Amino acid sequence: MKMILSIAWRNIWRNKTRSWVVIGSILVGIWSILFMLSFSYGLITTYVDNTIRYQSSHIQIHNPDWKEDQEVEFTLENTESVLQYINNQSYQSSATQRTLVNGMVRSSRGARGAMIKGIHSEKEGQVSHIDQKIVEGKYFTENKKNEIIIAQKLAERLKLKIRKKLVLQFQNAQGDIVAGSFRIIGLFSTANTLYDESFVMIKQTDLNRLLVLPNASHEIAVFLDDSKELAQVKSDIQNQFPHLLIEDYKEISPDANLYESQMEVSHRIFITIFMLALIFGIINTMLMAVLERNKELGMLMALGMNKTRVFFMIVFETLMLGIIALPFGLILSWLSITYFGKHGVDLSAFSDGMEQFGMSTLIKSYIPTELYFSLSTATVFTALLASIYPAIKAINLKPIEAMRKI
Amino acid sequence: MEIIKATGIHKTYNPDKIPVHALRGVDLGIEKGEFTAIVGPSGSGKTTLLNIIGGLDTPDKGSIIINNTDISSFKDNEMINFRRDNIGFVFQAYNLIPVLTAKENVEFVMVLQNRNLKERTERAEELLNAVDLGDKMDKRPSELSGGQQQRVAVARALASNPTFVLADEPTANLDSTTTANLLDMMLELNQKEKMTFVFSTHDQRVIDRARRVITLVDGKIV
Ligand SMILES: Nc1ncnc2c1ncn2[C@@H]1O[C@H](COP(=O)(O)OP(=O)(O)OP(=O)(O)O)[C@@H](O)[C@H]1O
Ligand SMILES: [Mg+2]
């Protein structure tokens, strides 16, 4: 075996240019696929992270009936005990409660439907980080009544400015239409402007007073410091409060889930294409290497090198090319992914529409470590597959015929 | 005792198209320790006969018995292993593995025989010294002259301790002094190691040195 390895190793350096061309193309292949995937990962991961951070949080808890049909009376019964339970757990998390009602936002210039969220100003910031997204004005100040924060985009549509007043109108628990006048103290804007426009925020105390539901909440949102704990936390809460509807971000924002799973599918397709392209390149080169060594291979078999050994010699030669290319390809990929992971690539010139859907235009490349491993495996596997045909060609040579051909 | 016994060997190339009767009923016995030349005009079947004796080709009719073993029933890999252990080959050209040094080339067949390193090294050095290449052991074939390459090939043919050595026109590409050197060396190994040599040649000077000459004409021994 050692002898075969050593012959194989020396054989690949007989035609240095050709070997380097193969190594180079495997290297470039590895690099381009990882680099490309890293942007796709970066894009989706940023999107999903943003969704969790500014929209859905990791977990939301509702009255199961509320989910069906968002009526005011479907409140959560034990908001305080749920919050207390979550705060007493060992994982790091922030949780807040909200009152929700669908209503109209009116200005003198127009009206639009929106979800009115009654929030706890202090806790809300820790969960949905909306206080970091105020672009004009300020976040809630402690004890003024009837303040409202709306999306910058919504303000534009309703021709409203900061400090102006607007009217919220909705049905209370008794079915009466109620209205309240609110002063805009802040405008916010997240990456997803479509989502921004869909709701307005007032203080929970103000909303509950208008609804005549003093201690009501419809929703509890939980943001985890470590996403990996999500599954565990979710099932813990579910076990503790079996009659509540507990959902994670994938259930709340099916698009995030869809992107994540689509990403996996498309990555598999990319890797398969990559392998196919490599396979044909390698087969072609190795066939050349086998055919031009006809006589020599014939001589080896005449001398008594059996077919298994000849087969493995060709397989080793092919594998070695892949294995030489691999570390270079990985290092190059890692360097460029790290660089663009830090600095990002600004696609705003090409991507007017993207922001609207919550896609960031500054894409930072990112790749989960497992992908380096799966691509390494794929490369070695590809080289192995590609070596089989040339190796079979080699062992099917008949020594005398191989040696007679000039 | 005959170490090679060929009986009634027939070989026809292209039997369906234009048949070429390369061998038509060859009977041949070679005893241990012979130094035998197979001669004859071009196309008389020398290479065909050597290939059949060496198990590189199969006869259409007839049997080959080497060391009391009928080799005609062997499968591919059995035949390869039999060649490895029983037959040393010296070809006209393309003898050596270009990526290996002279010494590694000689060791190669012993590696295939799974012999240990010490034994291999000793035998390779001994044989290379015997063919007068003690100072060229670490040279690759491309750094050796044609005559030196053929001597490495002879050393390698002996390395596996084969039953006999087959050489098809080993001197065809060599000039007369190198030819004489190679023959001297083969004769010496024939005497010292009691190695049986069977070789084909066109060269009268080589024929003169052979102890037995078998002449083929049109696929028959005359
Ligand atoms: N593979 C083959 N296919 C068809 N005909 C062949 C083949 N090999 C050899 N022959 C023919 O068989 C006959 C014997 O050839 P062989 O090579 O054995 O002769 P030779 O005595 O070795 O000749 P030379 O002295 O030129 O080497 C020749 O007529 C040759 O043309
Ligand atoms: Mg011939």
XYZ file of C-alpha atoms in Angstrom, chain A residues 1 3 6-7 10-11 14 295-296 298-309 395 398-400 403-406, chain B residues 13 51 56-57 76-77 80-81 83-84 89 91 94-101 104 107-109 111-112 114 140 156:
58
model
C 0.000 0.000 0.000
C 4.469 1.764 -2.354
C 4.192 6.752 -3.126
C 3.939 5.862 -6.821
C 4.881 10.843 -7.739
C 2.654 10.131 -10.716
C 4.750 13.948 -13.654
C 2.192 1.097 -21.941
C 3.377 1.708 -18.457
C 0.488 -2.690 -19.183
C 4.043 -3.182 -18.026
C 3.003 -2.926 -14.366
C 0.408 -5.624 -14.867
C 2.833 -7.766 -16.846
C 5.244 -7.556 -13.929
C 2.602 -8.771 -11.533
C 0.810 -5.722 -10.184
C -2.703 -7.023 -9.730
C -5.883 -5.254 -10.700
C -6.787 -4.204 -7.195
C -3.488 -2.422 -6.818
C -7.621 -2.374 -15.064
C -4.600 -6.042 -21.588
C -0.878 -5.955 -20.891
C 0.321 -7.090 -24.324
C 2.495 -2.482 -24.572
C 2.239 -3.029 -28.316
C 0.535 0.265 -29.082
C 3.066 2.845 -30.070
C -4.651 -13.497 -34.914
C 4.102 -13.785 -24.678
C 0.687 -12.510 -21.208
C -1.308 -14.128 -23.978
C -6.754 -12.716 -14.738
C -5.570 -12.027 -11.212
C -0.901 -11.786 -12.635
C 0.196 -13.306 -9.346
C 3.749 -13.963 -13.331
C 4.828 -11.956 -10.319
C 10.397 -9.920 -17.737
C 11.018 -5.930 -22.517
C 9.241 0.844 -21.530
C 10.635 -1.440 -18.913
C 10.985 0.800 -15.940
C 8.573 2.810 -13.857
C 9.637 6.368 -14.632
C 8.772 7.831 -11.237
C 10.860 5.326 -9.295
C 14.632 5.267 -8.863
C 12.959 1.294 -6.199
C 12.402 -3.409 -5.255
C 9.024 -2.970 -6.905
C 8.297 -6.619 -7.697
C 7.001 -5.096 -2.774
C 4.314 -6.773 -4.840
C 5.062 -8.457 0.167
C 15.542 7.765 -12.103
C 14.542 -6.292 -11.582
